[in-house]
Amino acid sequence: MDFFLSRLTTDTPCLLLWSNSSSSQQQVETVTKIREHLQYTELLLLEHTDRLTLVQHTKSSYHTVMIGAVPPHVTDISFDLLAEVTCVLEPSGQLLLQQVVTEKPVSGLMTQEKLLSQLKLAGFIDPVCSVREMEMDEKIRAVESAATIRIEIRDKIDLLHYVQVSITRCKYVLISHNVFALLLLL
């Protein structure tokens, strides 16, 4: 949680994304900690990762989007999710992401390289990435929360670790159409 709170501005709108692997108790505890940190509690909106692409959020309406703040930090980070995050972030807004990854490809989890590739494809530039080792109980909770990975990862639990990414949305959008490329300043 310190990773998120230390990078969170207290007076700007933020969006907290959670996934199916999170319990309601974990959501309440996380929201409580973040709201204590914010200057105004109405600046925080909680949304499910699957619903983000369905709900019509105003474009460029959040200064910070947080993914993986709610334990156990196992989220399906798809290109569609990251593309929508790019849309709802204001120019120079920040994405704070904590994700369980593996050193080698394992069904149900992505590698750090795959995560960074997804971020770049979604339009984020130069992600600042740090790796934090997980305690064994955190690894076990992460495996138990993601039913799709239990069987294959059971023997490879030592390969799990957290990746924490702090990244800023660029101030411009590159639009290309056939041979022409247009750079629009926002």
mmCIF file of C-alpha atoms in Angstrom:
data_model
loop_
_atom_site.group_PDB
_atom_site.id
_atom_site.type_symbol
_atom_site.label_atom_id
_atom_site.label_comp_id
_atom_site.label_asym_id
_atom_site.label_seq_id
_atom_site.Cartn_x
_atom_site.Cartn_y
_atom_site.Cartn_z
ATOM 1 C CA MET A 1 0.000 0.000 0.000
ATOM 2 C CA ASP A 2 2.938 2.340 0.660
ATOM 3 C CA PHE A 3 3.820 2.191 -3.045
ATOM 4 C CA PHE A 4 0.453 3.759 -3.900
ATOM 5 C CA LEU A 5 0.122 6.218 -1.032
ATOM 6 C CA SER A 6 3.615 7.630 -1.497
ATOM 7 C CA ARG A 7 2.832 8.528 -5.134
ATOM 8 C CA LEU A 8 -0.761 9.665 -4.693
ATOM 9 C CA THR A 9 -1.536 13.371 -4.758
ATOM 10 C CA THR A 10 -4.074 14.332 -2.125
ATOM 11 C CA ASP A 11 -6.165 16.808 -4.116
ATOM 12 C CA THR A 12 -6.733 15.251 -7.558
ATOM 13 C CA PRO A 13 -9.306 12.718 -8.810
ATOM 14 C CA CYS A 14 -8.199 9.089 -8.775
ATOM 15 C CA LEU A 15 -9.657 5.829 -9.967
ATOM 16 C CA LEU A 16 -9.055 2.592 -8.071
ATOM 17 C CA LEU A 17 -9.533 -0.544 -10.183
ATOM 18 C CA TRP A 18 -10.171 -3.920 -8.567
ATOM 19 C CA SER A 19 -10.610 -7.428 -9.965
ATOM 20 C CA ASN A 20 -12.532 -10.614 -9.212
ATOM 21 C CA SER A 21 -9.710 -11.997 -7.097
ATOM 22 C CA SER A 22 -10.291 -9.321 -4.442
ATOM 23 C CA SER A 23 -12.675 -9.893 -1.552
ATOM 24 C CA SER A 24 -15.089 -7.196 -0.404
ATOM 25 C CA GLN A 25 -13.235 -6.954 2.914
ATOM 26 C CA GLN A 26 -9.965 -6.280 1.062
ATOM 27 C CA GLN A 27 -11.714 -3.613 -1.020
ATOM 28 C CA VAL A 28 -13.098 -1.852 2.065
ATOM 29 C CA GLU A 29 -9.714 -1.871 3.820
ATOM 30 C CA THR A 30 -7.918 -0.503 0.735
ATOM 31 C CA VAL A 31 -10.493 2.218 0.077
ATOM 32 C CA THR A 32 -10.381 3.264 3.746
ATOM 33 C CA LYS A 33 -6.587 3.635 3.672
ATOM 34 C CA ILE A 34 -6.648 5.632 0.443
ATOM 35 C CA ARG A 35 -9.493 7.897 1.595
ATOM 36 C CA GLU A 36 -7.578 8.673 4.802
ATOM 37 C CA HIS A 37 -4.730 9.856 2.595
ATOM 38 C CA LEU A 38 -6.881 12.035 0.297
ATOM 39 C CA GLN A 39 -7.860 15.591 1.095
ATOM 40 C CA TYR A 40 -11.439 14.996 -0.142
ATOM 41 C CA THR A 41 -12.988 11.509 -0.043
ATOM 42 C CA GLU A 42 -15.136 12.186 -3.131
ATOM 43 C CA LEU A 43 -11.960 12.300 -5.230
ATOM 44 C CA LEU A 44 -11.767 8.480 -5.180
ATOM 45 C CA LEU A 45 -13.857 6.283 -7.453
ATOM 46 C CA LEU A 46 -13.819 2.479 -7.220
ATOM 47 C CA GLU A 47 -14.443 0.494 -10.414
ATOM 48 C CA HIS A 48 -14.152 -3.155 -11.470
ATOM 49 C CA THR A 49 -11.583 -3.787 -14.218
ATOM 50 C CA ASP A 50 -14.154 -5.553 -16.422
ATOM 51 C CA ARG A 51 -16.593 -2.658 -16.166
ATOM 52 C CA LEU A 52 -14.114 0.080 -17.012
ATOM 53 C CA THR A 53 -14.534 -0.509 -20.731
ATOM 54 C CA LEU A 54 -18.343 -0.683 -20.375
ATOM 55 C CA VAL A 55 -18.883 2.474 -18.330
ATOM 56 C CA GLN A 56 -18.551 5.761 -20.180
ATOM 57 C CA HIS A 57 -16.076 7.679 -18.040
ATOM 58 C CA THR A 58 -15.284 11.190 -19.166
ATOM 59 C CA LYS A 59 -12.061 11.254 -21.153
ATOM 60 C CA SER A 60 -9.030 12.666 -19.327
ATOM 61 C CA SER A 61 -10.946 12.824 -16.048
ATOM 62 C CA TYR A 62 -8.490 11.199 -13.601
ATOM 63 C CA HIS A 63 -5.053 12.291 -12.508
ATOM 64 C CA THR A 64 -4.220 8.857 -11.090
ATOM 65 C CA VAL A 65 -5.407 5.350 -11.927
ATOM 66 C CA MET A 66 -4.418 2.539 -9.546
ATOM 67 C CA ILE A 67 -4.394 -1.137 -10.518
ATOM 68 C CA GLY A 68 -3.378 -3.835 -8.056
ATOM 69 C CA ALA A 69 -3.774 -1.814 -4.871
ATOM 70 C CA VAL A 70 -6.399 -4.254 -3.610
ATOM 71 C CA PRO A 71 -4.819 -7.574 -2.564
ATOM 72 C CA PRO A 72 -3.968 -10.178 -3.810
ATOM 73 C CA HIS A 73 -2.682 -8.103 -6.756
ATOM 74 C CA VAL A 74 -3.562 -10.593 -9.488
ATOM 75 C CA THR A 75 -5.309 -8.744 -12.286
ATOM 76 C CA ASP A 76 -5.867 -9.658 -15.913
ATOM 77 C CA ILE A 77 -4.137 -6.670 -17.462
ATOM 78 C CA SER A 78 -5.319 -6.751 -21.037
ATOM 79 C CA PHE A 79 -4.528 -4.350 -23.830
ATOM 80 C CA ASP A 80 -8.180 -3.207 -23.804
ATOM 81 C CA LEU A 81 -7.977 -2.361 -20.103
ATOM 82 C CA LEU A 82 -4.759 -0.372 -20.554
ATOM 83 C CA ALA A 83 -6.144 1.416 -23.616
ATOM 84 C CA GLU A 84 -9.175 2.516 -21.592
ATOM 85 C CA VAL A 85 -6.913 3.622 -18.729
ATOM 86 C CA THR A 86 -5.010 5.748 -21.241
ATOM 87 C CA CYS A 87 -8.288 7.383 -22.277
ATOM 88 C CA VAL A 88 -9.508 8.213 -18.772
ATOM 89 C CA LEU A 89 -6.129 9.528 -17.583
ATOM 90 C CA GLU A 90 -5.554 13.228 -18.029
ATOM 91 C CA PRO A 91 -2.427 14.309 -19.933
ATOM 92 C CA SER A 92 0.540 13.831 -17.589
ATOM 93 C CA GLY A 93 -1.662 11.685 -15.343
ATOM 94 C CA GLN A 94 -0.111 8.679 -13.667
ATOM 95 C CA LEU A 95 -0.825 4.976 -13.685
ATOM 96 C CA LEU A 96 0.222 3.167 -10.515
ATOM 97 C CA LEU A 97 0.263 -0.565 -10.988
ATOM 98 C CA GLN A 98 1.264 -3.469 -8.794
ATOM 99 C CA GLN A 99 1.018 -6.910 -10.312
ATOM 100 C CA VAL A 100 2.094 -10.438 -9.529
ATOM 101 C CA VAL A 101 4.281 -11.683 -12.384
ATOM 102 C CA THR A 102 6.492 -14.690 -13.047
ATOM 103 C CA GLU A 103 10.062 -14.983 -14.190
ATOM 104 C CA LYS A 104 9.067 -17.533 -16.852
ATOM 105 C CA PRO A 105 5.768 -17.903 -18.736
ATOM 106 C CA VAL A 106 3.141 -19.689 -16.654
ATOM 107 C CA SER A 107 -0.502 -20.153 -17.575
ATOM 108 C CA GLY A 108 -2.640 -17.432 -15.985
ATOM 109 C CA LEU A 109 0.193 -15.014 -15.135
ATOM 110 C CA MET A 110 2.336 -12.785 -17.305
ATOM 111 C CA THR A 111 6.029 -12.110 -17.222
ATOM 112 C CA GLN A 112 7.448 -8.692 -16.426
ATOM 113 C CA GLU A 113 8.511 -8.311 -20.065
ATOM 114 C CA LYS A 114 4.964 -9.041 -21.276
ATOM 115 C CA LEU A 115 3.534 -6.485 -18.838
ATOM 116 C CA LEU A 116 5.948 -3.782 -19.999
ATOM 117 C CA SER A 117 5.164 -4.639 -23.619
ATOM 118 C CA GLN A 118 1.417 -4.256 -22.941
ATOM 119 C CA LEU A 119 2.031 -0.851 -21.343
ATOM 120 C CA LYS A 120 4.045 0.381 -24.313
ATOM 121 C CA LEU A 121 1.435 -0.878 -26.795
ATOM 122 C CA ALA A 122 -1.245 1.031 -24.868
ATOM 123 C CA GLY A 123 0.700 4.276 -25.294
ATOM 124 C CA PHE A 124 2.678 4.574 -22.094
ATOM 125 C CA ILE A 125 6.292 5.599 -22.527
ATOM 126 C CA ASP A 126 9.292 4.714 -20.323
ATOM 127 C CA PRO A 127 7.633 2.862 -17.460
ATOM 128 C CA VAL A 128 9.556 3.015 -14.191
ATOM 129 C CA CYS A 129 9.483 -0.549 -12.952
ATOM 130 C CA SER A 130 10.695 -1.995 -9.689
ATOM 131 C CA VAL A 131 10.585 -5.579 -8.501
ATOM 132 C CA ARG A 132 9.613 -6.461 -4.952
ATOM 133 C CA GLU A 133 10.030 -9.960 -3.643
ATOM 134 C CA MET A 134 6.928 -11.556 -2.169
ATOM 135 C CA GLU A 135 6.674 -13.256 1.190
ATOM 136 C CA MET A 136 5.686 -16.933 0.945
ATOM 137 C CA ASP A 137 2.215 -16.274 2.426
ATOM 138 C CA GLU A 138 1.637 -13.573 -0.222
ATOM 139 C CA LYS A 139 2.593 -16.050 -2.949
ATOM 140 C CA ILE A 140 0.209 -18.660 -1.573
ATOM 141 C CA ARG A 141 -2.673 -16.131 -1.369
ATOM 142 C CA ALA A 142 -1.971 -14.983 -4.941
ATOM 143 C CA VAL A 143 -2.041 -18.557 -6.230
ATOM 144 C CA GLU A 144 -5.204 -19.396 -4.272
ATOM 145 C CA SER A 145 -7.000 -16.289 -5.557
ATOM 146 C CA ALA A 146 -6.467 -17.146 -9.202
ATOM 147 C CA ALA A 147 -8.104 -20.504 -9.838
ATOM 148 C CA THR A 148 -6.772 -20.659 -13.393
ATOM 149 C CA ILE A 149 -3.147 -20.833 -12.250
ATOM 150 C CA ARG A 150 -3.303 -23.105 -9.189
ATOM 151 C CA ILE A 151 -2.357 -26.401 -10.776
ATOM 152 C CA GLU A 152 0.520 -25.251 -12.971
ATOM 153 C CA ILE A 153 2.115 -22.777 -10.539
ATOM 154 C CA ARG A 154 2.009 -24.982 -7.446
ATOM 155 C CA ASP A 155 5.474 -26.388 -8.203
ATOM 156 C CA LYS A 156 6.819 -23.041 -9.457
ATOM 157 C CA ILE A 157 5.759 -20.710 -6.644
ATOM 158 C CA ASP A 158 9.324 -19.443 -6.233
ATOM 159 C CA LEU A 159 9.040 -17.771 -9.649
ATOM 160 C CA LEU A 160 6.442 -15.262 -8.399
ATOM 161 C CA HIS A 161 7.245 -11.658 -7.486
ATOM 162 C CA TYR A 162 5.595 -8.239 -7.515
ATOM 163 C CA VAL A 163 6.270 -5.684 -10.179
ATOM 164 C CA GLN A 164 5.449 -2.113 -9.217
ATOM 165 C CA VAL A 165 5.112 0.329 -12.097
ATOM 166 C CA SER A 166 4.736 4.081 -11.905
ATOM 167 C CA ILE A 167 4.158 5.602 -15.315
ATOM 168 C CA THR A 168 2.983 8.954 -16.648
ATOM 169 C CA ARG A 169 0.677 9.362 -19.607
ATOM 170 C CA CYS A 170 2.341 11.361 -22.351
ATOM 171 C CA LYS A 171 1.066 14.835 -23.178
ATOM 172 C CA TYR A 172 0.477 14.058 -26.824
ATOM 173 C CA VAL A 173 -1.324 11.543 -28.982
ATOM 174 C CA LEU A 174 0.182 10.122 -32.145
ATOM 175 C CA ILE A 175 -2.401 9.366 -34.798
ATOM 176 C CA SER A 176 -1.313 7.670 -37.995
ATOM 177 C CA HIS A 177 -3.386 7.085 -41.073
ATOM 178 C CA ASN A 178 -1.763 5.398 -44.069
ATOM 179 C CA VAL A 179 1.396 7.386 -44.899
ATOM 180 C CA PHE A 180 0.521 10.486 -42.873
ATOM 181 C CA ALA A 181 1.222 10.930 -39.195
ATOM 182 C CA LEU A 182 -0.276 13.763 -37.209
ATOM 183 C CA LEU A 183 0.961 14.848 -33.830
ATOM 184 C CA LEU A 184 -1.758 16.522 -31.787
ATOM 185 C CA LEU A 185 -0.880 18.450 -28.673
ATOM 186 C CA LEU A 186 -3.515 18.120 -25.986
#
